[in-house]
PDB file of N, CA and C in Angstrom:
ATOM      1  N   UNK X   1     109.320 127.236  93.236  1.00 48.00           N
ATOM      2  CA  UNK X   1     108.636 125.981  92.929  1.00 48.00           C
ATOM      3  C   UNK X   1     109.611 125.029  92.246  1.00 48.00           C
ATOM      4  N   UNK X   2     109.609 123.801  92.675  1.00 56.00           N
ATOM      5  CA  UNK X   2     110.503 122.802  92.132  1.00 56.00           C
ATOM      6  C   UNK X   2     110.039 122.355  90.748  1.00 56.00           C
ATOM      7  N   UNK X   3     111.006 121.979  89.901  1.00 70.00           N
ATOM      8  CA  UNK X   3     110.659 121.467  88.577  1.00 70.00           C
ATOM      9  C   UNK X   3     110.322 119.979  88.619  1.00 70.00           C
ATOM     10  N   UNK X   4     110.608 119.328  89.751  1.00 83.00           N
ATOM     11  CA  UNK X   4     110.319 117.895  89.861  1.00 83.00           C
ATOM     12  C   UNK X   4     108.816 117.681  89.935  1.00 83.00           C
ATOM     13  N   UNK X   5     108.355 116.799  89.079  1.00 88.00           N
ATOM     14  CA  UNK X   5     106.927 116.471  89.068  1.00 88.00           C
ATOM     15  C   UNK X   5     106.644 115.337  90.042  1.00 88.00           C
ATOM     16  N   UNK X   6     105.444 115.341  90.592  1.00 91.00           N
ATOM     17  CA  UNK X   6     104.963 114.248  91.425  1.00 91.00           C
ATOM     18  C   UNK X   6     104.384 113.211  90.464  1.00 91.00           C
ATOM     19  N   UNK X   7     105.064 112.079  90.337  1.00 92.00           N
ATOM     20  CA  UNK X   7     104.623 111.038  89.402  1.00 92.00           C
ATOM     21  C   UNK X   7     103.640 110.112  90.094  1.00 92.00           C
ATOM     22  N   UNK X   8     102.488 109.953  89.474  1.00 90.00           N
ATOM     23  CA  UNK X   8     101.425 109.112  90.024  1.00 90.00           C
ATOM     24  C   UNK X   8     101.026 108.092  88.968  1.00 90.00           C
ATOM     25  N   UNK X   9     101.165 106.822  89.299  1.00 89.00           N
ATOM     26  CA  UNK X   9     100.691 105.769  88.408  1.00 89.00           C
ATOM     27  C   UNK X   9      99.266 105.427  88.811  1.00 89.00           C
ATOM     28  N   UNK X  10      98.370 105.479  87.840  1.00 85.00           N
ATOM     29  CA  UNK X  10      96.976 105.101  88.038  1.00 85.00           C
ATOM     30  C   UNK X  10      96.843 103.676  87.524  1.00 85.00           C
ATOM     31  N   UNK X  11      96.693 102.719  88.436  1.00 85.00           N
ATOM     32  CA  UNK X  11      96.608 101.314  88.058  1.00 85.00           C
ATOM     33  C   UNK X  11      95.178 100.823  88.024  1.00 85.00           C
ATOM     34  N   UNK X  12      94.878 100.029  87.026  1.00 80.00           N
ATOM     35  CA  UNK X  12      93.537  99.463  86.891  1.00 80.00           C
ATOM     36  C   UNK X  12      93.648  97.975  86.605  1.00 80.00           C
ATOM     37  N   UNK X  13      93.645  97.139  87.666  1.00 82.00           N
ATOM     38  CA  UNK X  13      93.623  95.704  87.420  1.00 82.00           C
ATOM     39  C   UNK X  13      92.209  95.289  87.032  1.00 82.00           C
ATOM     40  N   UNK X  14      92.081  94.558  85.949  1.00 78.00           N
ATOM     41  CA  UNK X  14      90.759  94.199  85.443  1.00 78.00           C
ATOM     42  C   UNK X  14      90.670  92.714  85.167  1.00 78.00           C
ATOM     43  N   UNK X  15      89.574  92.140  85.622  1.00 73.00           N
ATOM     44  CA  UNK X  15      89.308  90.742  85.301  1.00 73.00           C
ATOM     45  C   UNK X  15      88.508  90.643  84.009  1.00 73.00           C
ATOM     46  N   UNK X  16      88.168  91.788  83.431  1.00 71.00           N
ATOM     47  CA  UNK X  16      87.457  91.809  82.167  1.00 71.00           C
ATOM     48  C   UNK X  16      85.947  91.782  82.287  1.00 71.00           C
ATOM     49  N   UNK X  17      85.432  92.025  83.471  1.00 72.00           N
ATOM     50  CA  UNK X  17      83.991  91.981  83.691  1.00 72.00           C
ATOM     51  C   UNK X  17      83.465  93.349  84.144  1.00 72.00           C
ATOM     52  N   UNK X  18      84.030  94.400  83.627  1.00 73.00           N
ATOM     53  CA  UNK X  18      83.716  95.743  84.088  1.00 73.00           C
ATOM     54  C   UNK X  18      82.264  96.117  83.807  1.00 73.00           C
ATOM     55  N   UNK X  19      81.567  96.526  84.854  1.00 74.00           N
ATOM     56  CA  UNK X  19      80.197  97.014  84.725  1.00 74.00           C
ATOM     57  C   UNK X  19      80.224  98.405  84.112  1.00 74.00           C
ATOM     58  N   UNK X  20      79.199  98.784  83.398  1.00 72.00           N
ATOM     59  CA  UNK X  20      79.163 100.080  82.730  1.00 72.00           C
ATOM     60  C   UNK X  20      79.258 101.227  83.735  1.00 72.00           C
ATOM     61  N   UNK X  21      78.682 101.075  84.929  1.00 79.00           N
ATOM     62  CA  UNK X  21      78.766 102.131  85.941  1.00 79.00           C
ATOM     63  C   UNK X  21      80.206 102.338  86.401  1.00 79.00           C
ATOM     64  N   UNK X  22      80.940 101.251  86.585  1.00 78.00           N
ATOM     65  CA  UNK X  22      82.339 101.352  86.988  1.00 78.00           C
ATOM     66  C   UNK X  22      83.177 101.939  85.855  1.00 78.00           C
ATOM     67  N   UNK X  23      82.890 101.536  84.636  1.00 77.00           N
ATOM     68  CA  UNK X  23      83.607 102.083  83.482  1.00 77.00           C
ATOM     69  C   UNK X  23      83.384 103.593  83.381  1.00 77.00           C
ATOM     70  N   UNK X  24      82.164 104.023  83.635  1.00 79.00           N
ATOM     71  CA  UNK X  24      81.848 105.452  83.629  1.00 79.00           C
ATOM     72  C   UNK X  24      82.681 106.184  84.684  1.00 79.00           C
ATOM     73  N   UNK X  25      82.823 105.612  85.872  1.00 82.00           N
ATOM     74  CA  UNK X  25      83.651 106.222  86.921  1.00 82.00           C
ATOM     75  C   UNK X  25      85.098 106.367  86.452  1.00 82.00           C
ATOM     76  N   UNK X  26      85.601 105.347  85.779  1.00 81.00           N
ATOM     77  CA  UNK X  26      86.985 105.377  85.308  1.00 81.00           C
ATOM     78  C   UNK X  26      87.188 106.452  84.239  1.00 81.00           C
ATOM     79  N   UNK X  27      86.234 106.572  83.312  1.00 79.00           N
ATOM     80  CA  UNK X  27      86.330 107.609  82.284  1.00 79.00           C
ATOM     81  C   UNK X  27      86.264 108.994  82.913  1.00 79.00           C
ATOM     82  N   UNK X  28      85.347 109.193  83.858  1.00 85.00           N
ATOM     83  CA  UNK X  28      85.230 110.490  84.530  1.00 85.00           C
ATOM     84  C   UNK X  28      86.501 110.823  85.301  1.00 85.00           C
ATOM     85  N   UNK X  29      87.093 109.813  85.936  1.00 85.00           N
ATOM     86  CA  UNK X  29      88.330 110.057  86.667  1.00 85.00           C
ATOM     87  C   UNK X  29      89.453 110.465  85.719  1.00 85.00           C
ATOM     88  N   UNK X  30      89.588 109.779  84.591  1.00 84.00           N
ATOM     89  CA  UNK X  30      90.637 110.126  83.626  1.00 84.00           C
ATOM     90  C   UNK X  30      90.454 111.563  83.130  1.00 84.00           C
ATOM     91  N   UNK X  31      89.227 111.929  82.818  1.00 83.00           N
ATOM     92  CA  UNK X  31      88.941 113.297  82.375  1.00 83.00           C
ATOM     93  C   UNK X  31      89.263 114.285  83.488  1.00 83.00           C
ATOM     94  N   UNK X  32      88.828 113.981  84.700  1.00 87.00           N
ATOM     95  CA  UNK X  32      89.059 114.867  85.841  1.00 87.00           C
ATOM     96  C   UNK X  32      90.554 115.033  86.110  1.00 87.00           C
ATOM     97  N   UNK X  33      91.318 113.941  86.081  1.00 87.00           N
ATOM     98  CA  UNK X  33      92.753 114.037  86.353  1.00 87.00           C
ATOM     99  C   UNK X  33      93.478 114.823  85.266  1.00 87.00           C
ATOM    100  N   UNK X  34      92.997 114.749  84.039  1.00 85.00           N
ATOM    101  CA  UNK X  34      93.583 115.576  82.974  1.00 85.00           C
ATOM    102  C   UNK X  34      93.383 117.044  83.263  1.00 85.00           C
ATOM    103  N   UNK X  35      92.180 117.419  83.691  1.00 87.00           N
ATOM    104  CA  UNK X  35      91.902 118.813  84.057  1.00 87.00           C
ATOM    105  C   UNK X  35      92.688 119.196  85.304  1.00 87.00           C
ATOM    106  N   UNK X  36      92.776 118.292  86.263  1.00 87.00           N
ATOM    107  CA  UNK X  36      93.523 118.554  87.497  1.00 87.00           C
ATOM    108  C   UNK X  36      94.994 118.807  87.193  1.00 87.00           C
ATOM    109  N   UNK X  37      95.548 118.033  86.258  1.00 87.00           N
ATOM    110  CA  UNK X  37      96.960 118.188  85.902  1.00 87.00           C
ATOM    111  C   UNK X  37      97.209 119.544  85.247  1.00 87.00           C
ATOM    112  N   UNK X  38      96.242 120.059  84.494  1.00 87.00           N
ATOM    113  CA  UNK X  38      96.399 121.388  83.892  1.00 87.00           C
ATOM    114  C   UNK X  38      96.436 122.460  84.973  1.00 87.00           C
ATOM    115  N   UNK X  39      95.623 122.295  86.019  1.00 89.00           N
ATOM    116  CA  UNK X  39      95.594 123.250  87.126  1.00 89.00           C
ATOM    117  C   UNK X  39      96.788 123.074  88.060  1.00 89.00           C
ATOM    118  N   UNK X  40      97.308 121.859  88.135  1.00 89.00           N
ATOM    119  CA  UNK X  40      98.415 121.527  89.035  1.00 89.00           C
ATOM    120  C   UNK X  40      99.518 120.852  88.223  1.00 89.00           C
ATOM    121  N   UNK X  41     100.304 121.646  87.486  1.00 89.00           N
ATOM    122  CA  UNK X  41     101.310 121.058  86.590  1.00 89.00           C
ATOM    123  C   UNK X  41     102.431 120.315  87.310  1.00 89.00           C
ATOM    124  N   UNK X  42     102.433 120.365  88.634  1.00 90.00           N
ATOM    125  CA  UNK X  42     103.453 119.613  89.367  1.00 90.00           C
ATOM    126  C   UNK X  42     103.179 118.108  89.357  1.00 90.00           C
ATOM    127  N   UNK X  43     101.990 117.712  88.885  1.00 90.00           N
ATOM    128  CA  UNK X  43     101.641 116.300  88.817  1.00 90.00           C
ATOM    129  C   UNK X  43     101.839 115.750  87.405  1.00 90.00           C
ATOM    130  N   UNK X  44     102.249 114.499  87.353  1.00 91.00           N
ATOM    131  CA  UNK X  44     102.323 113.751  86.097  1.00 91.00           C
ATOM    132  C   UNK X  44     101.615 112.419  86.339  1.00 91.00           C
ATOM    133  N   UNK X  45     100.549 112.175  85.608  1.00 89.00           N
ATOM    134  CA  UNK X  45      99.773 110.946  85.768  1.00 89.00           C
ATOM    135  C   UNK X  45     100.119 109.971  84.649  1.00 89.00           C
ATOM    136  N   UNK X  46     100.450 108.753  85.029  1.00 89.00           N
ATOM    137  CA  UNK X  46     100.755 107.688  84.092  1.00 89.00           C
ATOM    138  C   UNK X  46      99.702 106.599  84.289  1.00 89.00           C
ATOM    139  N   UNK X  47      99.028 106.199  83.236  1.00 87.00           N
ATOM    140  CA  UNK X  47      97.965 105.209  83.347  1.00 87.00           C
ATOM    141  C   UNK X  47      98.496 103.822  82.992  1.00 87.00           C
ATOM    142  N   UNK X  48      98.096 102.847  83.792  1.00 87.00           N
ATOM    143  CA  UNK X  48      98.544 101.465  83.581  1.00 87.00           C
ATOM    144  C   UNK X  48      97.362 100.513  83.749  1.00 87.00           C
ATOM    145  N   UNK X  49      96.494 100.420  82.727  1.00 82.00           N
ATOM    146  CA  UNK X  49      95.414  99.434  82.811  1.00 82.00           C
ATOM    147  C   UNK X  49      95.964  98.046  82.478  1.00 82.00           C
ATOM    148  N   UNK X  50      95.526  97.044  83.216  1.00 84.00           N
ATOM    149  CA  UNK X  50      95.980  95.668  82.974  1.00 84.00           C
ATOM    150  C   UNK X  50      94.778  94.755  82.985  1.00 84.00           C
ATOM    151  N   UNK X  51      94.745  93.820  82.085  1.00 79.00           N
ATOM    152  CA  UNK X  51      93.630  92.895  82.032  1.00 79.00           C
ATOM    153  C   UNK X  51      94.037  91.538  81.509  1.00 79.00           C
ATOM    154  N   UNK X  52      93.017  90.689  81.378  1.00 77.00           N
ATOM    155  CA  UNK X  52      93.188  89.339  80.837  1.00 77.00           C
ATOM    156  C   UNK X  52      94.179  88.501  81.640  1.00 77.00           C
ATOM    157  N   UNK X  53      94.214  88.768  82.928  1.00 78.00           N
ATOM    158  CA  UNK X  53      95.098  88.038  83.822  1.00 78.00           C
ATOM    159  C   UNK X  53      94.391  87.938  85.169  1.00 78.00           C
ATOM    160  N   UNK X  54      94.810  87.018  86.002  1.00 84.00           N
ATOM    161  CA  UNK X  54      94.303  86.910  87.361  1.00 84.00           C
ATOM    162  C   UNK X  54      94.560  88.249  88.069  1.00 84.00           C
ATOM    163  N   UNK X  55      93.532  88.822  88.691  1.00 83.00           N
ATOM    164  CA  UNK X  55      93.619  90.177  89.254  1.00 83.00           C
ATOM    165  C   UNK X  55      94.826  90.384  90.169  1.00 83.00           C
ATOM    166  N   UNK X  56      95.131  89.487  91.116  1.00 88.00           N
ATOM    167  CA  UNK X  56      96.327  89.707  91.942  1.00 88.00           C
ATOM    168  C   UNK X  56      97.615  89.794  91.110  1.00 88.00           C
ATOM    169  N   UNK X  57      97.676  89.026  90.018  1.00 90.00           N
ATOM    170  CA  UNK X  57      98.848  89.099  89.141  1.00 90.00           C
ATOM    171  C   UNK X  57      98.889  90.455  88.425  1.00 90.00           C
ATOM    172  N   UNK X  58      97.720  90.954  88.014  1.00 88.00           N
ATOM    173  CA  UNK X  58      97.647  92.292  87.416  1.00 88.00           C
ATOM    174  C   UNK X  58      98.198  93.339  88.379  1.00 88.00           C
ATOM    175  N   UNK X  59      97.836  93.220  89.648  1.00 90.00           N
ATOM    176  CA  UNK X  59      98.324  94.183  90.653  1.00 90.00           C
ATOM    177  C   UNK X  59      99.843  94.162  90.732  1.00 90.00           C
ATOM    178  N   UNK X  60     100.434  92.975  90.663  1.00 93.00           N
ATOM    179  CA  UNK X  60     101.896  92.870  90.702  1.00 93.00           C
ATOM    180  C   UNK X  60     102.532  93.525  89.475  1.00 93.00           C
ATOM    181  N   UNK X  61     101.932  93.344  88.307  1.00 92.00           N
ATOM    182  CA  UNK X  61     102.444  93.961  87.080  1.00 92.00           C
ATOM    183  C   UNK X  61     102.355  95.489  87.193  1.00 92.00           C
ATOM    184  N   UNK X  62     101.250  95.983  87.720  1.00 92.00           N
ATOM    185  CA  UNK X  62     101.079  97.428  87.895  1.00 92.00           C
ATOM    186  C   UNK X  62     102.115  97.964  88.877  1.00 92.00           C
ATOM    187  N   UNK X  63     102.351  97.243  89.968  1.00 94.00           N
ATOM    188  CA  UNK X  63     103.368  97.665  90.932  1.00 94.00           C
ATOM    189  C   UNK X  63     104.748  97.720  90.281  1.00 94.00           C
ATOM    190  N   UNK X  64     105.091  96.715  89.489  1.00 95.00           N
ATOM    191  CA  UNK X  64     106.383  96.726  88.777  1.00 95.00           C
ATOM    192  C   UNK X  64     106.482  97.925  87.839  1.00 95.00           C
ATOM    193  N   UNK X  65     105.381  98.236  87.148  1.00 94.00           N
ATOM    194  CA  UNK X  65     105.350  99.401  86.269  1.00 94.00           C
ATOM    195  C   UNK X  65     105.629 100.670  87.062  1.00 94.00           C
ATOM    196  N   UNK X  66     104.975 100.803  88.226  1.00 95.00           N
ATOM    197  CA  UNK X  66     105.155 101.993  89.068  1.00 95.00           C
ATOM    198  C   UNK X  66     106.596 102.102  89.568  1.00 95.00           C
ATOM    199  N   UNK X  67     107.184 100.988  89.963  1.00 96.00           N
ATOM    200  CA  UNK X  67     108.578 101.005  90.422  1.00 96.00           C
ATOM    201  C   UNK X  67     109.525 101.385  89.284  1.00 96.00           C
ATOM    202  N   UNK X  68     109.328 100.813  88.113  1.00 96.00           N
ATOM    203  CA  UNK X  68     110.172 101.139  86.960  1.00 96.00           C
ATOM    204  C   UNK X  68     110.004 102.583  86.516  1.00 96.00           C
ATOM    205  N   UNK X  69     108.804 103.137  86.700  1.00 95.00           N
ATOM    206  CA  UNK X  69     108.539 104.535  86.329  1.00 95.00           C
ATOM    207  C   UNK X  69     109.027 105.503  87.405  1.00 95.00           C
ATOM    208  N   UNK X  70     109.540 104.946  88.505  1.00 96.00           N
ATOM    209  CA  UNK X  70     109.985 105.761  89.637  1.00 96.00           C
ATOM    210  C   UNK X  70     108.859 106.683  90.124  1.00 96.00           C
ATOM    211  N   UNK X  71     107.681 106.080  90.242  1.00 95.00           N
ATOM    212  CA  UNK X  71     106.499 106.826  90.669  1.00 95.00           C
ATOM    213  C   UNK X  71     106.608 107.194  92.148  1.00 95.00           C
ATOM    214  N   UNK X  72     106.084 108.353  92.474  1.00 95.00           N
ATOM    215  CA  UNK X  72     106.009 108.776  93.865  1.00 95.00           C
ATOM    216  C   UNK X  72     104.816 108.137  94.552  1.00 95.00           C
ATOM    217  N   UNK X  73     103.757 107.896  93.775  1.00 94.00           N
ATOM    218  CA  UNK X  73     102.526 107.323  94.308  1.00 94.00           C
ATOM    219  C   UNK X  73     101.950 106.308  93.336  1.00 94.00           C
ATOM    220  N   UNK X  74     101.238 105.352  93.918  1.00 94.00           N
ATOM    221  CA  UNK X  74     100.479 104.385  93.129  1.00 94.00           C
ATOM    222  C   UNK X  74      99.036 104.480  93.596  1.00 94.00           C
ATOM    223  N   UNK X  75      98.148 104.799  92.673  1.00 91.00           N
ATOM    224  CA  UNK X  75      96.718 104.892  92.954  1.00 91.00           C
ATOM    225  C   UNK X  75      96.048 103.791  92.159  1.00 91.00           C
ATOM    226  N   UNK X  76      95.527 102.775  92.857  1.00 89.00           N
ATOM    227  CA  UNK X  76      94.985 101.621  92.162  1.00 89.00           C
ATOM    228  C   UNK X  76      93.523 101.420  92.548  1.00 89.00           C
ATOM    229  N   UNK X  77      92.685 101.273  91.541  1.00 85.00           N
ATOM    230  CA  UNK X  77      91.275 100.948  91.767  1.00 85.00           C
ATOM    231  C   UNK X  77      90.914  99.764  90.876  1.00 85.00           C
ATOM    232  N   UNK X  78      90.158  98.841  91.443  1.00 82.00           N
ATOM    233  CA  UNK X  78      89.717  97.696  90.654  1.00 82.00           C
ATOM    234  C   UNK X  78      88.624  98.131  89.683  1.00 82.00           C
ATOM    235  N   UNK X  79      88.422  97.328  88.655  1.00 80.00           N
ATOM    236  CA  UNK X  79      87.474  97.696  87.603  1.00 80.00           C
ATOM    237  C   UNK X  79      86.014  97.568  88.019  1.00 80.00           C
ATOM    238  N   UNK X  80      85.755  97.103  89.234  1.00 79.00           N
ATOM    239  CA  UNK X  80      84.360  97.006  89.679  1.00 79.00           C
ATOM    240  C   UNK X  80      84.035  98.013  90.787  1.00 79.00           C
ATOM    241  N   UNK X  81      84.915  98.980  91.007  1.00 82.00           N
ATOM    242  CA  UNK X  81      84.714  99.968  92.060  1.00 82.00           C
ATOM    243  C   UNK X  81      83.996 101.199  91.516  1.00 82.00           C
ATOM    244  N   UNK X  82      83.101 101.761  92.327  1.00 83.00           N
ATOM    245  CA  UNK X  82      82.430 103.020  92.007  1.00 83.00           C
ATOM    246  C   UNK X  82      82.995 104.084  92.940  1.00 83.00           C
ATOM    247  N   UNK X  83      83.342 105.245  92.391  1.00 85.00           N
ATOM    248  CA  UNK X  83      83.950 106.299  93.196  1.00 85.00           C
ATOM    249  C   UNK X  83      83.771 107.633  92.498  1.00 85.00           C
ATOM    250  N   UNK X  84      83.986 108.701  93.249  1.00 88.00           N
ATOM    251  CA  UNK X  84      83.871 110.043  92.679  1.00 88.00           C
ATOM    252  C   UNK X  84      85.187 110.410  91.992  1.00 88.00           C
ATOM    253  N   UNK X  85      85.145 111.251  90.943  1.00 89.00           N
ATOM    254  CA  UNK X  85      86.346 111.578  90.178  1.00 89.00           C
ATOM    255  C   UNK X  85      87.467 112.220  90.994  1.00 89.00           C
ATOM    256  N   UNK X  86      87.141 112.864  92.123  1.00 90.00           N
ATOM    257  CA  UNK X  86      88.176 113.543  92.899  1.00 90.00           C
ATOM    258  C   UNK X  86      88.757 112.675  94.022  1.00 90.00           C
ATOM    259  N   UNK X  87      88.579 111.364  93.936  1.00 89.00           N
ATOM    260  CA  UNK X  87      89.072 110.468  94.976  1.00 89.00           C
ATOM    261  C   UNK X  87      90.579 110.611  95.184  1.00 89.00           C
ATOM    262  N   UNK X  88      91.353 110.695  94.107  1.00 90.00           N
ATOM    263  CA  UNK X  88      92.806 110.812  94.266  1.00 90.00           C
ATOM    264  C   UNK X  88      93.169 112.032  95.106  1.00 90.00           C
ATOM    265  N   UNK X  89      92.590 113.190  94.791  1.00 91.00           N
ATOM    266  CA  UNK X  89      92.936 114.406  95.536  1.00 91.00           C
ATOM    267  C   UNK X  89      92.575 114.284  97.014  1.00 91.00           C
ATOM    268  N   UNK X  90      91.428 113.698  97.299  1.00 91.00           N
ATOM    269  CA  UNK X  90      91.013 113.531  98.693  1.00 91.00           C
ATOM    270  C   UNK X  90      91.996 112.642  99.453  1.00 91.00           C
ATOM    271  N   UNK X  91      92.440 111.574  98.818  1.00 90.00           N
ATOM    272  CA  UNK X  91      93.406 110.693  99.462  1.00 90.00           C
ATOM    273  C   UNK X  91      94.779 111.377  99.573  1.00 90.00           C
ATOM    274  N   UNK X  92      95.187 112.087  98.533  1.00 92.00           N
ATOM    275  CA  UNK X  92      96.497 112.748  98.510  1.00 92.00           C
ATOM    276  C   UNK X  92      96.609 113.789  99.629  1.00 92.00           C
ATOM    277  N   UNK X  93      95.524 114.472  99.922  1.00 92.00           N
ATOM    278  CA  UNK X  93      95.534 115.524 100.952  1.00 92.00           C
ATOM    279  C   UNK X  93      95.831 115.005 102.359  1.00 92.00           C
ATOM    280  N   UNK X  94      95.744 113.699 102.559  1.00 93.00           N
ATOM    281  CA  UNK X  94      96.065 113.148 103.886  1.00 93.00           C
ATOM    282  C   UNK X  94      97.551 113.268 104.202  1.00 93.00           C
ATOM    283  N   UNK X  95      98.379 113.423 103.164  1.00 90.00           N
ATOM    284  CA  UNK X  95      99.823 113.625 103.333  1.00 90.00           C
ATOM    285  C   UNK X  95     100.472 112.532 104.200  1.00 90.00           C
ATOM    286  N   UNK X  96     100.173 111.280 103.890  1.00 90.00           N
ATOM    287  CA  UNK X  96     100.767 110.134 104.575  1.00 90.00           C
ATOM    288  C   UNK X  96     101.295 109.163 103.518  1.00 90.00           C
ATOM    289  N   UNK X  97     102.070 108.193 103.945  1.00 88.00           N
ATOM    290  CA  UNK X  97     102.664 107.241 103.003  1.00 88.00           C
ATOM    291  C   UNK X  97     101.640 106.301 102.380  1.00 88.00           C
ATOM    292  N   UNK X  98     100.693 105.831 103.175  1.00 87.00           N
ATOM    293  CA  UNK X  98      99.694 104.885 102.680  1.00 87.00           C
ATOM    294  C   UNK X  98      98.322 105.330 103.170  1.00 87.00           C
ATOM    295  N   UNK X  99      97.376 105.362 102.254  1.00 88.00           N
ATOM    296  CA  UNK X  99      96.002 105.696 102.610  1.00 88.00           C
ATOM    297  C   UNK X  99      95.074 104.935 101.677  1.00 88.00           C
ATOM    298  N   UNK X 100      93.923 104.535 102.201  1.00 81.00           N
ATOM    299  CA  UNK X 100      92.959 103.800 101.385  1.00 81.00           C
ATOM    300  C   UNK X 100      91.551 104.220 101.771  1.00 81.00           C
ATOM    301  N   UNK X 101      90.656 104.248 100.787  1.00 78.00           N
ATOM    302  CA  UNK X 101      89.254 104.560 101.109  1.00 78.00           C
ATOM    303  C   UNK X 101      88.575 103.335 101.696  1.00 78.00           C
ATOM    304  N   UNK X 102      87.457 103.555 102.332  1.00 78.00           N
ATOM    305  CA  UNK X 102      86.643 102.450 102.819  1.00 78.00           C
ATOM    306  C   UNK X 102      85.995 101.773 101.619  1.00 78.00           C
ATOM    307  N   UNK X 103      86.201 100.483 101.476  1.00 75.00           N
ATOM    308  CA  UNK X 103      85.632  99.742 100.346  1.00 75.00           C
ATOM    309  C   UNK X 103      84.971  98.478 100.891  1.00 75.00           C
ATOM    310  N   UNK X 104      83.839  98.148 100.340  1.00 72.00           N
ATOM    311  CA  UNK X 104      83.074  96.982 100.792  1.00 72.00           C
ATOM    312  C   UNK X 104      83.179  95.861  99.774  1.00 72.00           C
ATOM    313  N   UNK X 105      83.161  94.633 100.247  1.00 66.00           N
ATOM    314  CA  UNK X 105      83.142  93.487  99.343  1.00 66.00           C
ATOM    315  C   UNK X 105      81.698  93.121  99.046  1.00 66.00           C
ATOM    316  N   UNK X 106      81.500  92.353  97.987  1.00 59.00           N
ATOM    317  CA  UNK X 106      80.141  91.947  97.634  1.00 59.00           C
ATOM    318  C   UNK X 106      79.666  90.870  98.577  1.00 59.00           C
TER     319      UNK X 106
END
């Protein structure tokens, strides 16, 4: 087994209007990824929440953070998205360079 960790930046661009249901998803995901990292020590999760800025600009800041951290993956969810805590693992299992879940606009 290699000692190199798979670095994953978890980006959260926020316009500051997070609904409590979405916030709950984010907390559950953070808890789940902490437990996942204990079971899979080859992963290193770095969190990069960004707010108080225009959302597209937040995304650019998160991308710069991921590049500077030499991340292998960038997993970004907006602050108004609802999802299950194991979304990262489901997407990671596709073993492709880019993958995205189906998301609907309002």
